[in-house]
Amino acid sequence: MAIDADKVAQDAINAIAEKIKNLNTLNIIVAGKTGVGKSTLINSVFREKLAETGMGKPVTQHMRKITKKGVPLAIYDTRGFELGKEVQTEVKKEVTETISKGFATQDINKAIHCIWYCINTASNRVEPEEIEWLKELSMDNQITQVPIIAVLTQAFSKKKALELRQMLLNENLDIIQVIPVLAEDYEIEDLGTAKAYGLDVLIKVMGEALPEELMDTLQNLQIVSLEEKKRRAQAAVATAALAAAGEGAAPIPFADCALMIPTQLGMIASITVIFGFDVNKSIITALLSSTIGAGGATVLGKTVVTNILKFIPGIGAVAGGAIAAGTAGVITAALGEAYIGVMELVFKGDMSIDDIGTKKGKETMSQLFKSNLKASNDCSQRKVGI
Ligand SMILES: Nc1nc2c(ncn2[C@@H]2O[C@H](COP(=O)(O)OP(=O)(O)O)[C@@H](O)[C@H]2O)c(=O)[nH]1
Ligand SMILES: [Mg+2]
């Protein structure tokens, strides 16, 4: 059966659009004095430089909500912490009310999911009012249990950051972590440059604190941890490989190999959403033609499958024109790993997203696919429990 590659690519694009549309919105309150580095932090952690897009919309007297069309993120930026005790009390009340309101809706898209309380490491000390503020906030937060993370910003001095971190931990505050970060490289006069660090730790901690319904959103938005993106993407590949292999242990006739395509498209859509790049149809077409397509016209036809089998060691001659169910899992896993491989190159800046569609990009994917077929036979079969 010849499966039209163009239609498959279009189906993939539709699946990606659908998944993006269905992402839940992540809502974060970012608090702390003006100048500590809140905007810099937000712009460094998430794609789209959200904090640059303007002032946001006022939601309370001291809080503005920053959003951008097509980005499943809302940042509640607080103002006025530096204005003294009275304003701080007002800010705390507004924060608590915003949390309660969101909580009452029982809607994941409206709830506040996390609070980042930012403290400037370079300022050398935490004011007693700030500790008091955090204590009171935790008290108000006993039922709602929104995870609070203390972020030590501008931590170019790691020594100072560790001292400050210990001091905060000693206060026994009800916060889940204290994380030193340097959002952007910092030039220290005559001493060279301190490299940005710590943002991947912040994402890892968020990944542990947030509910499953926000995991794809978190990975889609964050641009600082390749490791976390890969971990989530590889889980999607394992699930798809299992589904492709597990649709009955019976061998799959060549003519029915197309039955795995929907599973593979779901997998490609998941990986695309996790990496958060703008992937268009020509990129998907390139991916398909360099892996499971023949000359770009058909996908998983008999010739293609026969050709793929040559790269899997230990398969040998195939009796009765059918492939083993486990082999379907191997092919699916190799496709997923090849796609993750190019996404990784784009993430690292070694390849642009448009390069994927070029000869060089296709060759890279083809190489990755074949090497994964070779390598993954044993371990994928183990992964899918065969
Ligand atoms: N190099 C460097 N500068 C930073 C960092 N964080 C904040 N800054 C600088 O500190 C100033 C205040 O930061 P901003 O993000 O506007 O603080 P906000 O008022 O809390 O939003 C700006 O000039 C930033 O460039 C950082 O991680 N690295
Ligand atoms: Mg700001």
Tab-separated table of C-alpha atoms and ligand atoms in Angstrom:
chain	number	residue	atom	x	y	z
A	1	MET	CA	0.000	0.000	0.000
A	2	ALA	CA	1.449	3.360	-0.996
A	3	ILE	CA	0.992	6.022	1.610
A	4	ASP	CA	1.198	9.551	0.239
A	5	ALA	CA	4.076	11.303	1.979
A	6	ASP	CA	2.554	14.727	1.446
A	7	LYS	CA	-0.616	13.724	3.245
A	8	VAL	CA	1.372	12.192	6.106
A	9	ALA	CA	3.376	15.413	6.468
A	10	GLN	CA	0.169	17.452	6.533
A	11	ASP	CA	-1.300	15.101	9.164
A	12	ALA	CA	1.847	15.635	11.246
A	13	ILE	CA	1.509	19.420	10.986
A	14	ASN	CA	-2.137	19.150	12.043
A	15	ALA	CA	-1.200	16.928	14.994
A	16	ILE	CA	1.447	19.458	16.083
A	17	ALA	CA	-1.005	22.377	15.848
A	18	GLU	CA	-3.581	20.432	17.839
A	19	LYS	CA	-1.091	19.586	20.592
A	20	ILE	CA	0.091	23.191	20.841
A	21	LYS	CA	-3.487	24.429	21.023
A	22	ASN	CA	-4.188	22.001	23.854
A	23	LEU	CA	-1.216	22.963	26.010
A	24	ASN	CA	-2.263	24.149	29.446
A	25	THR	CA	-1.089	27.608	30.474
A	26	LEU	CA	1.626	27.899	33.085
A	27	ASN	CA	1.007	30.745	35.562
A	28	ILE	CA	3.907	32.047	37.642
A	29	ILE	CA	4.052	34.909	40.143
A	30	VAL	CA	7.476	36.525	40.095
A	31	ALA	CA	8.080	38.689	43.169
A	32	GLY	CA	10.990	40.716	44.476
A	33	LYS	CA	12.388	44.234	44.536
A	34	THR	CA	12.842	46.267	41.380
A	35	GLY	CA	16.277	45.746	39.886
A	36	VAL	CA	16.912	42.281	41.348
A	37	GLY	CA	16.713	40.768	37.854
A	38	LYS	CA	13.157	39.458	37.465
A	39	SER	CA	12.723	40.540	33.841
A	40	THR	CA	16.192	39.276	32.903
A	41	LEU	CA	15.383	35.933	34.519
A	42	ILE	CA	12.061	35.516	32.685
A	43	ASN	CA	13.598	36.466	29.337
A	44	SER	CA	16.473	34.031	29.840
A	45	VAL	CA	14.446	31.013	30.989
A	46	PHE	CA	11.552	31.135	28.523
A	47	ARG	CA	11.314	31.511	24.764
A	48	GLU	CA	9.819	34.651	23.201
A	49	LYS	CA	11.411	37.198	25.579
A	50	LEU	CA	8.107	37.717	27.324
A	51	ALA	CA	9.250	40.422	29.721
A	52	GLU	CA	10.304	42.649	26.822
A	53	THR	CA	6.917	42.828	25.207
A	54	GLY	CA	5.742	45.745	27.289
A	55	MET	CA	4.259	46.515	30.635
A	56	GLY	CA	1.615	43.831	30.743
A	57	LYS	CA	-1.909	44.336	31.939
A	58	PRO	CA	-2.557	45.534	35.509
A	59	VAL	CA	-4.461	42.868	37.480
A	60	THR	CA	-4.122	44.358	40.955
A	61	GLN	CA	-2.600	47.604	42.214
A	62	HIS	CA	0.915	46.130	42.387
A	63	MET	CA	0.733	43.267	39.943
A	64	ARG	CA	0.823	43.056	36.168
A	65	LYS	CA	0.081	40.058	34.064
A	66	ILE	CA	2.400	39.543	31.117
A	67	THR	CA	1.286	37.277	28.278
A	68	LYS	CA	1.983	36.872	24.590
A	69	LYS	CA	-0.283	35.429	21.935
A	70	GLY	CA	0.496	31.802	21.185
A	71	VAL	CA	2.712	31.379	24.277
A	72	PRO	CA	1.149	29.191	27.021
A	73	LEU	CA	2.623	31.262	29.848
A	74	ALA	CA	1.390	34.045	32.114
A	75	ILE	CA	3.814	35.911	34.352
A	76	TYR	CA	2.456	37.944	37.243
A	77	ASP	CA	5.124	40.578	37.828
A	78	THR	CA	4.939	42.372	41.190
A	79	ARG	CA	5.872	45.991	41.808
A	80	GLY	CA	6.720	48.031	44.844
A	81	PHE	CA	8.685	45.729	47.133
A	82	GLU	CA	11.294	48.400	47.635
A	83	LEU	CA	8.715	50.891	48.853
A	84	GLY	CA	8.647	49.651	52.425
A	85	LYS	CA	6.633	47.576	54.831
A	86	GLU	CA	3.202	49.003	54.072
A	87	VAL	CA	3.365	48.368	50.342
A	88	GLN	CA	4.882	44.927	50.935
A	89	THR	CA	1.856	44.013	53.032
A	90	GLU	CA	-0.431	45.166	50.226
A	91	VAL	CA	1.554	43.144	47.688
A	92	LYS	CA	1.304	40.055	49.878
A	93	LYS	CA	-2.469	40.497	50.171
A	94	GLU	CA	-2.779	40.831	46.394
A	95	VAL	CA	-0.625	37.749	45.845
A	96	THR	CA	-2.688	35.698	48.307
A	97	GLU	CA	-5.945	36.860	46.749
A	98	THR	CA	-4.731	36.065	43.255
A	99	ILE	CA	-3.760	32.578	44.394
A	100	SER	CA	-7.111	32.009	46.131
A	101	LYS	CA	-9.082	33.232	43.130
A	102	GLY	CA	-7.217	30.914	40.784
A	103	PHE	CA	-7.529	28.014	43.198
A	104	ALA	CA	-11.306	28.514	43.477
A	105	THR	CA	-11.825	28.143	39.719
A	106	GLN	CA	-10.434	24.576	39.842
A	107	ASP	CA	-9.230	25.293	36.314
A	108	ILE	CA	-5.603	24.360	35.655
A	109	ASN	CA	-5.314	27.245	33.195
A	110	LYS	CA	-6.340	29.802	35.803
A	111	ALA	CA	-4.534	28.495	38.890
A	112	ILE	CA	-1.183	29.933	40.019
A	113	HIS	CA	1.331	27.107	39.741
A	114	CYS	CA	4.458	28.534	41.229
A	115	ILE	CA	5.976	31.572	42.941
A	116	TRP	CA	9.521	32.722	42.313
A	117	TYR	CA	10.692	35.011	45.070
A	118	CYS	CA	13.778	36.769	43.723
A	119	ILE	CA	16.575	38.070	45.929
A	120	ASN	CA	19.646	39.839	44.552
A	121	THR	CA	22.716	37.917	45.700
A	122	ALA	CA	24.922	40.922	45.076
A	123	SER	CA	22.931	42.984	47.572
A	124	ASN	CA	24.668	40.873	50.206
A	125	ARG	CA	21.815	40.517	52.639
A	126	VAL	CA	18.192	39.602	52.950
A	127	GLU	CA	16.148	42.199	54.755
A	128	PRO	CA	14.298	40.883	57.832
A	129	GLU	CA	11.060	42.136	56.201
A	130	GLU	CA	11.650	39.822	53.265
A	131	ILE	CA	11.951	36.800	55.558
A	132	GLU	CA	8.842	37.931	57.398
A	133	TRP	CA	7.027	38.379	54.065
A	134	LEU	CA	7.904	34.846	52.982
A	135	LYS	CA	6.792	33.446	56.362
A	136	GLU	CA	3.432	35.178	56.156
A	137	LEU	CA	2.947	34.131	52.551
A	138	SER	CA	3.638	30.481	53.454
A	139	MET	CA	1.059	30.720	56.210
A	140	ASP	CA	-1.589	32.014	53.793
A	141	ASN	CA	-0.522	29.317	51.345
A	142	GLN	CA	-1.126	26.365	53.676
A	143	ILE	CA	-4.238	25.170	51.881
A	144	THR	CA	-3.402	26.268	48.352
A	145	GLN	CA	0.159	24.856	48.592
A	146	VAL	CA	1.562	26.754	45.624
A	147	PRO	CA	5.271	25.814	45.432
A	148	ILE	CA	7.488	28.743	46.419
A	149	ILE	CA	11.032	28.858	45.066
A	150	ALA	CA	13.557	31.403	46.302
A	151	VAL	CA	15.719	32.459	43.362
A	152	LEU	CA	19.051	34.081	44.238
A	153	THR	CA	19.622	36.291	41.203
A	154	GLN	CA	22.840	37.802	39.847
A	155	ALA	CA	24.795	35.156	41.750
A	156	PHE	CA	28.120	35.758	40.008
A	157	SER	CA	29.753	35.238	43.383
A	158	LYS	CA	29.067	31.590	44.106
A	159	LYS	CA	30.511	31.961	47.594
A	160	LYS	CA	28.057	34.721	48.499
A	161	ALA	CA	25.215	32.750	46.937
A	162	LEU	CA	25.963	29.683	49.049
A	163	GLU	CA	26.135	31.734	52.242
A	164	LEU	CA	22.841	33.397	51.438
A	165	ARG	CA	21.300	30.050	50.535
A	166	GLN	CA	22.359	28.535	53.856
A	167	MET	CA	21.057	31.523	55.745
A	168	LEU	CA	17.638	31.158	54.095
A	169	LEU	CA	17.553	27.405	54.678
A	170	ASN	CA	18.270	28.032	58.359
A	171	GLU	CA	15.076	30.085	58.578
A	172	ASN	CA	13.030	26.917	58.000
A	173	LEU	CA	10.759	28.671	55.553
A	174	ASP	CA	8.061	26.725	53.799
A	175	ILE	CA	9.752	26.965	50.403
A	176	ILE	CA	10.697	24.067	48.181
A	177	GLN	CA	14.171	25.243	47.121
A	178	VAL	CA	16.677	28.080	47.187
A	179	ILE	CA	18.382	28.277	43.794
A	180	PRO	CA	21.317	30.560	42.928
A	181	VAL	CA	21.278	31.694	39.299
A	182	LEU	CA	23.138	33.956	36.945
A	183	ALA	CA	20.675	34.541	34.115
A	184	GLU	CA	23.120	36.277	31.777
A	185	ASP	CA	26.909	36.265	31.601
A	186	TYR	CA	28.290	38.936	33.923
A	187	GLU	CA	31.346	41.027	33.158
A	188	ILE	CA	33.408	41.679	36.239
A	189	GLU	CA	35.727	44.575	35.585
A	190	ASP	CA	39.308	43.382	34.944
A	191	LEU	CA	38.449	39.900	36.179
A	192	GLY	CA	36.780	38.527	33.090
A	193	THR	CA	33.329	37.144	32.601
A	194	ALA	CA	31.231	35.027	34.948
A	195	LYS	CA	29.252	32.551	32.846
A	196	ALA	CA	25.482	32.226	33.243
A	197	TYR	CA	24.457	29.190	35.300
A	198	GLY	CA	21.703	27.696	37.445
A	199	LEU	CA	18.707	28.163	35.130
A	200	ASP	CA	18.691	24.443	34.257
A	201	VAL	CA	18.448	23.674	37.976
A	202	LEU	CA	15.444	25.988	38.237
A	203	ILE	CA	13.743	24.078	35.398
A	204	LYS	CA	14.575	20.705	36.939
A	205	VAL	CA	13.046	21.789	40.266
A	206	MET	CA	9.968	23.151	38.443
A	207	GLY	CA	9.665	19.812	36.648
A	208	GLU	CA	9.533	18.059	40.006
A	209	ALA	CA	7.101	20.533	41.568
A	210	LEU	CA	4.513	20.994	38.809
A	211	PRO	CA	1.713	18.555	37.953
A	212	GLU	CA	1.921	16.226	34.940
A	213	GLU	CA	-0.629	18.352	33.024
A	214	LEU	CA	1.993	21.116	32.807
A	215	MET	CA	5.046	19.087	31.818
A	216	ASP	CA	4.696	19.524	28.047
A	217	THR	CA	4.043	23.247	28.592
A	218	LEU	CA	7.133	23.629	30.768
A	219	GLN	CA	9.366	21.936	28.221
A	220	ASN	CA	7.783	23.823	25.324
A	221	LEU	CA	8.520	27.146	27.042
A	222	GLN	CA	11.924	26.635	28.613
A	223	ILE	CA	15.102	27.246	26.594
A	224	VAL	CA	17.756	26.450	29.210
A	225	SER	CA	17.815	22.697	29.797
A	226	LEU	CA	18.479	20.363	26.876
A	227	GLU	CA	18.661	17.485	29.330
A	228	GLU	CA	15.076	17.981	30.557
A	229	LYS	CA	13.729	18.351	27.018
A	230	LYS	CA	15.482	15.165	25.925
A	231	ARG	CA	14.261	13.265	28.947
A	232	ARG	CA	10.634	14.127	28.194
A	233	ALA	CA	11.066	13.522	24.445
A	234	GLN	CA	12.667	10.122	25.027
A	235	ALA	CA	9.758	9.123	27.236
A	236	ALA	CA	7.423	9.972	24.316
A	237	VAL	CA	9.553	7.805	22.027
A	238	ALA	CA	9.467	4.870	24.455
A	239	THR	CA	5.663	5.142	24.700
A	240	ALA	CA	5.286	5.223	20.896
A	241	ALA	CA	7.705	2.315	20.373
A	242	LEU	CA	5.768	0.291	22.890
A	243	ALA	CA	2.485	1.125	21.146
A	244	ALA	CA	3.885	0.252	17.697
A	245	ALA	CA	5.232	-3.072	18.925
A	246	GLY	CA	2.464	-3.873	21.300
A	247	GLU	CA	-0.516	-3.852	18.963
A	248	GLY	CA	-0.442	-7.611	19.249
A	249	ALA	CA	2.660	-9.771	19.144
A	250	ALA	CA	1.620	-11.056	15.720
A	251	PRO	CA	3.910	-10.222	12.768
A	252	ILE	CA	2.831	-7.208	10.723
A	253	PRO	CA	2.502	-7.823	6.958
A	254	PHE	CA	4.414	-5.269	4.846
A	255	ALA	CA	1.133	-4.031	3.475
A	256	ASP	CA	0.000	-3.084	6.979
A	257	CYS	CA	3.146	-1.235	8.064
A	258	ALA	CA	1.278	2.015	7.472
A	259	LEU	CA	-0.776	1.159	10.538
A	260	MET	CA	2.064	2.440	12.691
A	261	ILE	CA	2.023	5.861	11.039
A	262	PRO	CA	-0.539	7.480	13.377
A	263	THR	CA	1.532	6.382	16.393
A	264	GLN	CA	4.669	7.776	14.781
A	265	LEU	CA	2.972	11.067	13.931
A	266	GLY	CA	1.800	11.452	17.523
A	267	MET	CA	5.389	10.902	18.602
A	268	ILE	CA	6.761	13.468	16.127
A	269	ALA	CA	4.162	15.973	17.333
A	270	SER	CA	5.115	15.373	20.977
A	271	ILE	CA	8.825	15.860	20.295
A	272	THR	CA	8.121	19.036	18.298
A	273	VAL	CA	6.034	20.514	21.110
A	274	ILE	CA	8.657	19.631	23.736
A	275	PHE	CA	11.429	21.347	21.781
A	276	GLY	CA	9.241	24.378	21.044
A	277	PHE	CA	10.662	25.188	17.606
A	278	ASP	CA	8.609	26.464	14.712
A	279	VAL	CA	8.487	23.330	12.585
A	280	ASN	CA	6.810	23.586	9.172
A	281	LYS	CA	5.685	21.043	6.623
A	282	SER	CA	8.875	21.059	4.570
A	283	ILE	CA	10.834	20.059	7.682
A	284	ILE	CA	8.490	17.146	8.389
A	285	THR	CA	8.684	16.130	4.729
A	286	ALA	CA	12.475	16.124	4.982
A	287	LEU	CA	12.320	14.032	8.152
A	288	LEU	CA	10.026	11.473	6.562
A	289	SER	CA	11.877	11.231	3.253
A	290	SER	CA	15.232	10.697	4.962
A	291	THR	CA	13.925	7.991	7.298
A	292	ILE	CA	10.718	6.085	6.571
A	293	GLY	CA	9.959	7.444	3.096
A	294	ALA	CA	11.156	6.465	-0.354
A	295	GLY	CA	12.155	9.306	-2.638
A	296	GLY	CA	9.727	11.504	-0.768
A	297	ALA	CA	6.610	10.102	-2.406
A	298	THR	CA	5.490	7.265	-0.162
A	299	VAL	CA	5.958	6.358	3.466
A	300	LEU	CA	6.603	2.879	4.844
A	301	GLY	CA	5.925	1.150	1.535
A	302	LYS	CA	7.228	-2.345	0.875
A	303	THR	CA	10.498	-1.222	-0.726
A	304	VAL	CA	11.173	1.186	2.117
A	305	VAL	CA	10.484	-1.367	4.813
A	306	THR	CA	12.644	-3.973	3.072
A	307	ASN	CA	15.410	-1.409	2.878
A	308	ILE	CA	15.045	-0.431	6.541
A	309	LEU	CA	15.251	-4.058	7.621
A	310	LYS	CA	18.723	-4.315	6.090
A	311	PHE	CA	19.987	-1.939	8.729
A	312	ILE	CA	18.670	-3.896	11.674
A	313	PRO	CA	21.153	-6.564	12.657
A	314	GLY	CA	19.834	-10.013	13.342
A	315	ILE	CA	16.634	-9.609	11.350
A	316	GLY	CA	17.839	-11.717	8.416
A	317	ALA	CA	15.440	-12.913	5.793
A	318	VAL	CA	11.827	-12.114	6.485
A	319	ALA	CA	9.450	-14.976	6.001
A	320	GLY	CA	5.998	-14.456	4.559
A	321	GLY	CA	6.424	-10.744	3.791
A	322	ALA	CA	5.882	-9.635	7.379
A	323	ILE	CA	7.935	-7.915	10.065
A	324	ALA	CA	7.970	-8.929	13.718
A	325	ALA	CA	6.009	-6.683	16.048
A	326	GLY	CA	9.225	-5.862	17.907
A	327	THR	CA	10.749	-4.596	14.674
A	328	ALA	CA	7.919	-2.078	14.353
A	329	GLY	CA	8.986	-0.811	17.775
A	330	VAL	CA	12.620	-0.596	16.665
A	331	ILE	CA	11.748	1.407	13.539
A	332	THR	CA	9.544	3.780	15.555
A	333	ALA	CA	12.226	4.284	18.215
A	334	ALA	CA	14.888	4.960	15.547
A	335	LEU	CA	12.658	7.552	13.872
A	336	GLY	CA	12.027	9.279	17.218
A	337	GLU	CA	15.702	9.256	18.200
A	338	ALA	CA	16.736	10.640	14.795
A	339	TYR	CA	14.285	13.515	15.187
A	340	ILE	CA	15.465	14.202	18.752
A	341	GLY	CA	19.019	14.158	17.372
A	342	VAL	CA	18.358	17.004	14.924
A	343	MET	CA	16.309	18.943	17.483
A	344	GLU	CA	19.348	18.706	19.763
A	345	LEU	CA	21.599	20.134	17.038
A	346	VAL	CA	19.169	23.039	16.579
A	347	PHE	CA	18.975	23.613	20.348
A	348	LYS	CA	22.770	23.789	20.554
A	349	GLY	CA	22.902	26.190	17.596
A	350	ASP	CA	24.895	23.711	15.471
A	351	MET	CA	22.100	23.704	12.902
A	352	SER	CA	19.283	26.122	12.127
A	353	ILE	CA	15.707	24.932	11.881
A	354	ASP	CA	15.748	25.717	8.150
A	355	ASP	CA	18.898	23.613	7.661
A	356	ILE	CA	16.821	20.514	8.410
A	357	GLY	CA	15.179	20.739	5.006
A	358	THR	CA	18.502	20.979	3.162
A	359	LYS	CA	20.640	18.151	1.794
A	360	LYS	CA	22.922	18.382	4.819
A	361	GLY	CA	19.977	18.174	7.216
A	362	LYS	CA	18.474	15.180	5.444
A	363	GLU	CA	21.812	13.389	5.435
A	364	THR	CA	22.181	13.985	9.147
A	365	MET	CA	18.721	12.554	9.839
A	366	SER	CA	19.291	9.601	7.573
A	367	GLN	CA	22.584	8.848	9.355
A	368	LEU	CA	20.978	9.168	12.786
A	369	PHE	CA	18.088	6.939	11.743
A	370	LYS	CA	20.368	4.208	10.418
A	371	SER	CA	22.714	4.281	13.369
A	372	ASN	CA	19.728	4.091	15.706
A	373	LEU	CA	18.353	1.123	13.787
A	374	LYS	CA	21.716	-0.577	14.176
A	375	ALA	CA	22.138	0.262	17.828
A	376	SER	CA	18.586	0.135	19.020
A	377	ASN	CA	17.694	-3.400	18.046
A	378	ASP	CA	18.822	-5.013	21.291
A	379	CYS	CA	18.064	-2.187	23.645
A	380	SER	CA	14.712	-1.201	22.118
A	381	GLN	CA	13.524	-4.725	22.294
A	382	ARG	CA	14.462	-4.644	25.930
A	383	LYS	CA	12.754	-1.243	26.323
A	384	VAL	CA	9.518	-2.503	24.851
A	385	GLY	CA	9.757	-5.709	26.836
A	386	ILE	CA	10.161	-8.255	24.084
B	1	LIG	N1	24.897	40.422	33.549
B	1	LIG	C1	23.752	40.248	34.190
B	1	LIG	N2	22.995	41.326	34.487
B	1	LIG	C2	21.826	41.127	35.135
B	1	LIG	C3	21.392	39.833	35.505
B	1	LIG	N3	20.195	39.970	36.128
B	1	LIG	C4	19.892	41.267	36.114
B	1	LIG	N4	20.870	41.984	35.526
B	1	LIG	C5	20.895	43.430	35.309
B	1	LIG	O1	20.304	44.074	36.411
B	1	LIG	C6	19.457	45.130	35.991
B	1	LIG	C7	18.039	44.942	36.533
B	1	LIG	O2	17.486	43.753	35.979
B	1	LIG	P1	15.936	43.567	35.646
B	1	LIG	O3	15.803	42.232	35.070
B	1	LIG	O4	15.416	44.716	34.867
B	1	LIG	O5	15.306	43.622	37.118
B	1	LIG	P2	13.781	43.676	37.573
B	1	LIG	O6	13.492	45.080	37.918
B	1	LIG	O7	13.709	42.797	38.776
B	1	LIG	O8	12.940	43.182	36.449
B	1	LIG	C8	19.532	45.166	34.482
B	1	LIG	O9	20.462	46.147	34.095
B	1	LIG	C9	20.029	43.799	34.117
B	1	LIG	O10	20.749	43.810	32.930
B	1	LIG	C10	22.241	38.728	35.182
B	1	LIG	O11	21.960	37.557	35.467
B	1	LIG	N5	23.396	38.998	34.529
B	2	MG	MG	11.295	44.074	35.509
